[in-house]
């Protein structure tokens, strides 16, 4: 749990900035290096950086999911990272909006829509159902390709 808190706190120090301002496009999923190098990003960038950092620290892909949610109070879509200590446990949520790592059951402000990790994609209905491979997400594929080739994009502005 200490690693979760440290990673969450570290990345939450970076600035939130919409993709349209930073990257000049409506939706762009930055690699962790692009996110750190630009000193900011949007919710997907925070979540992706936390995911890959925890993977590097040895946390299994099966314990992590990037979760696309509806942030009810903000009335907008958002992304958070879920950590499952065991497959059937209530996951802990790492979020750039709320700095405290909390159990998902305490996050009544979030309505999960879908989640994914490096391999699978789930629809988050009453009982999450596998909807296929994570490779169905084109933004995820683009990010993975840039990350493996080290062909990183420069932001439109400097923070």
mmCIF file of C-alpha atoms in Angstrom:
data_model
loop_
_atom_site.group_PDB
_atom_site.id
_atom_site.type_symbol
_atom_site.label_atom_id
_atom_site.label_comp_id
_atom_site.label_asym_id
_atom_site.label_seq_id
_atom_site.Cartn_x
_atom_site.Cartn_y
_atom_site.Cartn_z
ATOM 1 C CA UNK A 1 0.000 0.000 0.000
ATOM 2 C CA UNK A 2 2.892 2.365 0.653
ATOM 3 C CA UNK A 3 3.909 2.164 -3.019
ATOM 4 C CA UNK A 4 0.375 3.105 -4.075
ATOM 5 C CA UNK A 5 0.415 6.211 -1.892
ATOM 6 C CA UNK A 6 3.895 7.251 -3.007
ATOM 7 C CA UNK A 7 3.117 6.878 -6.720
ATOM 8 C CA UNK A 8 -0.243 8.630 -6.336
ATOM 9 C CA UNK A 9 1.303 11.536 -4.397
ATOM 10 C CA UNK A 10 4.220 11.894 -6.803
ATOM 11 C CA UNK A 11 2.155 12.170 -9.976
ATOM 12 C CA UNK A 12 -0.581 14.268 -8.375
ATOM 13 C CA UNK A 13 2.007 17.071 -8.040
ATOM 14 C CA UNK A 14 1.946 17.582 -11.823
ATOM 15 C CA UNK A 15 -0.456 20.057 -13.406
ATOM 16 C CA UNK A 16 -3.808 19.233 -14.908
ATOM 17 C CA UNK A 17 -4.153 20.628 -18.415
ATOM 18 C CA UNK A 18 -6.623 19.588 -21.134
ATOM 19 C CA UNK A 19 -5.335 17.732 -24.187
ATOM 20 C CA UNK A 20 -6.635 20.456 -26.490
ATOM 21 C CA UNK A 21 -4.280 22.998 -24.901
ATOM 22 C CA UNK A 22 -1.271 20.755 -24.303
ATOM 23 C CA UNK A 23 -1.320 18.505 -27.367
ATOM 24 C CA UNK A 24 -3.582 20.415 -29.760
ATOM 25 C CA UNK A 25 -6.075 17.562 -30.110
ATOM 26 C CA UNK A 26 -9.279 16.534 -28.356
ATOM 27 C CA UNK A 27 -8.001 13.288 -26.850
ATOM 28 C CA UNK A 28 -4.389 12.174 -26.503
ATOM 29 C CA UNK A 29 -3.063 9.512 -24.146
ATOM 30 C CA UNK A 30 0.490 10.532 -23.239
ATOM 31 C CA UNK A 31 3.195 8.043 -22.381
ATOM 32 C CA UNK A 32 4.644 8.445 -18.878
ATOM 33 C CA UNK A 33 7.732 10.132 -20.383
ATOM 34 C CA UNK A 34 5.588 12.567 -22.378
ATOM 35 C CA UNK A 35 3.536 13.332 -19.250
ATOM 36 C CA UNK A 36 6.574 13.950 -17.024
ATOM 37 C CA UNK A 37 8.433 15.795 -19.776
ATOM 38 C CA UNK A 38 5.541 18.189 -20.354
ATOM 39 C CA UNK A 39 5.004 18.604 -16.568
ATOM 40 C CA UNK A 40 1.287 17.966 -16.858
ATOM 41 C CA UNK A 41 -1.616 16.335 -18.594
ATOM 42 C CA UNK A 42 -5.203 15.283 -18.207
ATOM 43 C CA UNK A 43 -6.754 12.503 -16.125
ATOM 44 C CA UNK A 44 -5.783 9.744 -18.572
ATOM 45 C CA UNK A 45 -2.142 10.837 -18.413
ATOM 46 C CA UNK A 46 -2.105 10.766 -14.598
ATOM 47 C CA UNK A 47 -3.694 7.307 -14.619
ATOM 48 C CA UNK A 48 -1.428 5.866 -17.315
ATOM 49 C CA UNK A 49 1.731 7.110 -15.560
ATOM 50 C CA UNK A 50 0.586 5.575 -12.259
ATOM 51 C CA UNK A 51 -0.255 2.289 -13.993
ATOM 52 C CA UNK A 52 3.146 1.906 -15.686
ATOM 53 C CA UNK A 53 5.034 3.035 -12.562
ATOM 54 C CA UNK A 54 3.315 0.435 -10.395
ATOM 55 C CA UNK A 55 3.970 -2.211 -13.055
ATOM 56 C CA UNK A 56 7.687 -1.272 -12.954
ATOM 57 C CA UNK A 57 7.600 -1.705 -9.174
ATOM 58 C CA UNK A 58 6.457 -5.302 -9.648
ATOM 59 C CA UNK A 59 2.698 -5.042 -9.190
ATOM 60 C CA UNK A 60 0.987 -7.599 -11.408
ATOM 61 C CA UNK A 61 -1.065 -6.467 -14.379
ATOM 62 C CA UNK A 62 -3.928 -8.599 -13.043
ATOM 63 C CA UNK A 63 -4.080 -6.331 -9.968
ATOM 64 C CA UNK A 64 -4.382 -3.084 -11.930
ATOM 65 C CA UNK A 65 -7.089 -1.595 -14.124
ATOM 66 C CA UNK A 66 -7.397 1.767 -15.779
ATOM 67 C CA UNK A 67 -11.050 2.669 -15.222
ATOM 68 C CA UNK A 68 -13.044 5.045 -17.400
ATOM 69 C CA UNK A 69 -15.736 6.543 -15.165
ATOM 70 C CA UNK A 70 -18.398 9.209 -15.047
ATOM 71 C CA UNK A 71 -17.415 11.737 -12.357
ATOM 72 C CA UNK A 72 -20.918 12.432 -11.099
ATOM 73 C CA UNK A 73 -20.289 15.713 -9.252
ATOM 74 C CA UNK A 74 -18.329 17.153 -12.192
ATOM 75 C CA UNK A 75 -20.758 15.693 -14.749
ATOM 76 C CA UNK A 76 -17.894 14.623 -16.986
ATOM 77 C CA UNK A 77 -15.966 11.548 -17.990
ATOM 78 C CA UNK A 78 -12.776 10.814 -16.073
ATOM 79 C CA UNK A 79 -10.147 8.086 -15.673
ATOM 80 C CA UNK A 80 -8.740 6.583 -12.464
ATOM 81 C CA UNK A 81 -6.516 3.631 -11.584
ATOM 82 C CA UNK A 82 -7.894 0.686 -9.606
ATOM 83 C CA UNK A 83 -5.652 -1.615 -7.562
ATOM 84 C CA UNK A 84 -7.067 -5.022 -6.579
ATOM 85 C CA UNK A 85 -5.151 -6.596 -3.650
ATOM 86 C CA UNK A 86 -6.927 -9.879 -4.518
ATOM 87 C CA UNK A 87 -9.127 -10.724 -7.533
ATOM 88 C CA UNK A 88 -12.357 -10.520 -5.504
ATOM 89 C CA UNK A 89 -11.482 -7.593 -3.222
ATOM 90 C CA UNK A 90 -12.833 -4.069 -3.277
ATOM 91 C CA UNK A 91 -10.219 -2.166 -5.309
ATOM 92 C CA UNK A 92 -8.406 0.945 -4.124
ATOM 93 C CA UNK A 93 -8.729 4.007 -6.366
ATOM 94 C CA UNK A 94 -5.829 6.300 -7.305
ATOM 95 C CA UNK A 95 -7.167 9.600 -8.625
ATOM 96 C CA UNK A 96 -5.710 12.972 -9.559
ATOM 97 C CA UNK A 97 -8.836 14.794 -8.293
ATOM 98 C CA UNK A 98 -8.950 13.303 -4.794
ATOM 99 C CA UNK A 99 -5.458 12.816 -3.350
ATOM 100 C CA UNK A 100 -6.437 10.144 -0.805
ATOM 101 C CA UNK A 101 -6.226 6.521 -1.989
ATOM 102 C CA UNK A 102 -9.657 5.094 -1.106
ATOM 103 C CA UNK A 103 -11.625 1.899 -1.527
ATOM 104 C CA UNK A 104 -13.896 2.018 -4.573
ATOM 105 C CA UNK A 105 -16.901 1.317 -2.326
ATOM 106 C CA UNK A 106 -16.315 4.740 -0.706
ATOM 107 C CA UNK A 107 -16.131 6.578 -4.041
ATOM 108 C CA UNK A 108 -19.831 7.247 -4.603
ATOM 109 C CA UNK A 109 -18.816 10.137 -6.878
ATOM 110 C CA UNK A 110 -17.624 7.732 -9.614
ATOM 111 C CA UNK A 111 -19.702 5.531 -11.914
ATOM 112 C CA UNK A 112 -17.489 2.980 -13.722
ATOM 113 C CA UNK A 113 -18.147 2.491 -17.443
ATOM 114 C CA UNK A 114 -15.294 0.292 -18.653
ATOM 115 C CA UNK A 115 -11.857 -0.765 -17.458
ATOM 116 C CA UNK A 116 -8.767 -2.321 -18.965
ATOM 117 C CA UNK A 117 -5.203 -3.375 -18.231
ATOM 118 C CA UNK A 118 -2.396 -4.451 -20.530
ATOM 119 C CA UNK A 119 -4.373 -7.441 -21.768
ATOM 120 C CA UNK A 120 -8.126 -7.288 -21.221
ATOM 121 C CA UNK A 121 -11.054 -4.904 -21.537
ATOM 122 C CA UNK A 122 -14.076 -5.115 -19.209
ATOM 123 C CA UNK A 123 -17.538 -3.570 -19.334
ATOM 124 C CA UNK A 124 -18.296 -2.402 -15.809
ATOM 125 C CA UNK A 125 -21.903 -3.460 -15.375
ATOM 126 C CA UNK A 126 -23.236 -4.945 -12.139
ATOM 127 C CA UNK A 127 -20.802 -7.803 -12.651
ATOM 128 C CA UNK A 128 -17.821 -6.730 -14.782
ATOM 129 C CA UNK A 129 -17.679 -8.771 -17.984
ATOM 130 C CA UNK A 130 -14.694 -9.287 -20.248
ATOM 131 C CA UNK A 131 -15.428 -7.438 -23.484
ATOM 132 C CA UNK A 132 -12.281 -8.492 -25.313
ATOM 133 C CA UNK A 133 -8.667 -7.476 -25.568
ATOM 134 C CA UNK A 134 -7.301 -4.079 -24.508
ATOM 135 C CA UNK A 135 -5.965 -3.791 -28.059
ATOM 136 C CA UNK A 136 -9.522 -2.815 -29.092
ATOM 137 C CA UNK A 137 -8.715 0.668 -27.717
ATOM 138 C CA UNK A 138 -6.995 2.674 -30.457
ATOM 139 C CA UNK A 139 -5.621 5.318 -28.059
ATOM 140 C CA UNK A 140 -4.045 2.530 -25.969
ATOM 141 C CA UNK A 141 -2.476 1.019 -29.101
ATOM 142 C CA UNK A 142 -1.094 4.412 -30.174
ATOM 143 C CA UNK A 143 0.406 4.999 -26.726
ATOM 144 C CA UNK A 144 1.995 1.533 -26.600
ATOM 145 C CA UNK A 145 3.488 2.004 -30.065
ATOM 146 C CA UNK A 146 5.023 5.390 -29.161
ATOM 147 C CA UNK A 147 6.296 3.965 -25.885
ATOM 148 C CA UNK A 148 7.989 0.954 -27.470
ATOM 149 C CA UNK A 149 9.486 2.945 -30.348
ATOM 150 C CA UNK A 150 10.430 5.942 -28.156
ATOM 151 C CA UNK A 151 8.832 8.187 -30.796
ATOM 152 C CA UNK A 152 7.528 10.716 -28.310
ATOM 153 C CA UNK A 153 5.416 13.715 -29.204
ATOM 154 C CA UNK A 154 6.262 17.291 -28.206
ATOM 155 C CA UNK A 155 3.527 19.290 -26.495
ATOM 156 C CA UNK A 156 2.156 22.410 -28.199
ATOM 157 C CA UNK A 157 2.979 24.555 -25.138
ATOM 158 C CA UNK A 158 5.567 24.476 -22.355
ATOM 159 C CA UNK A 159 4.286 24.472 -18.769
#
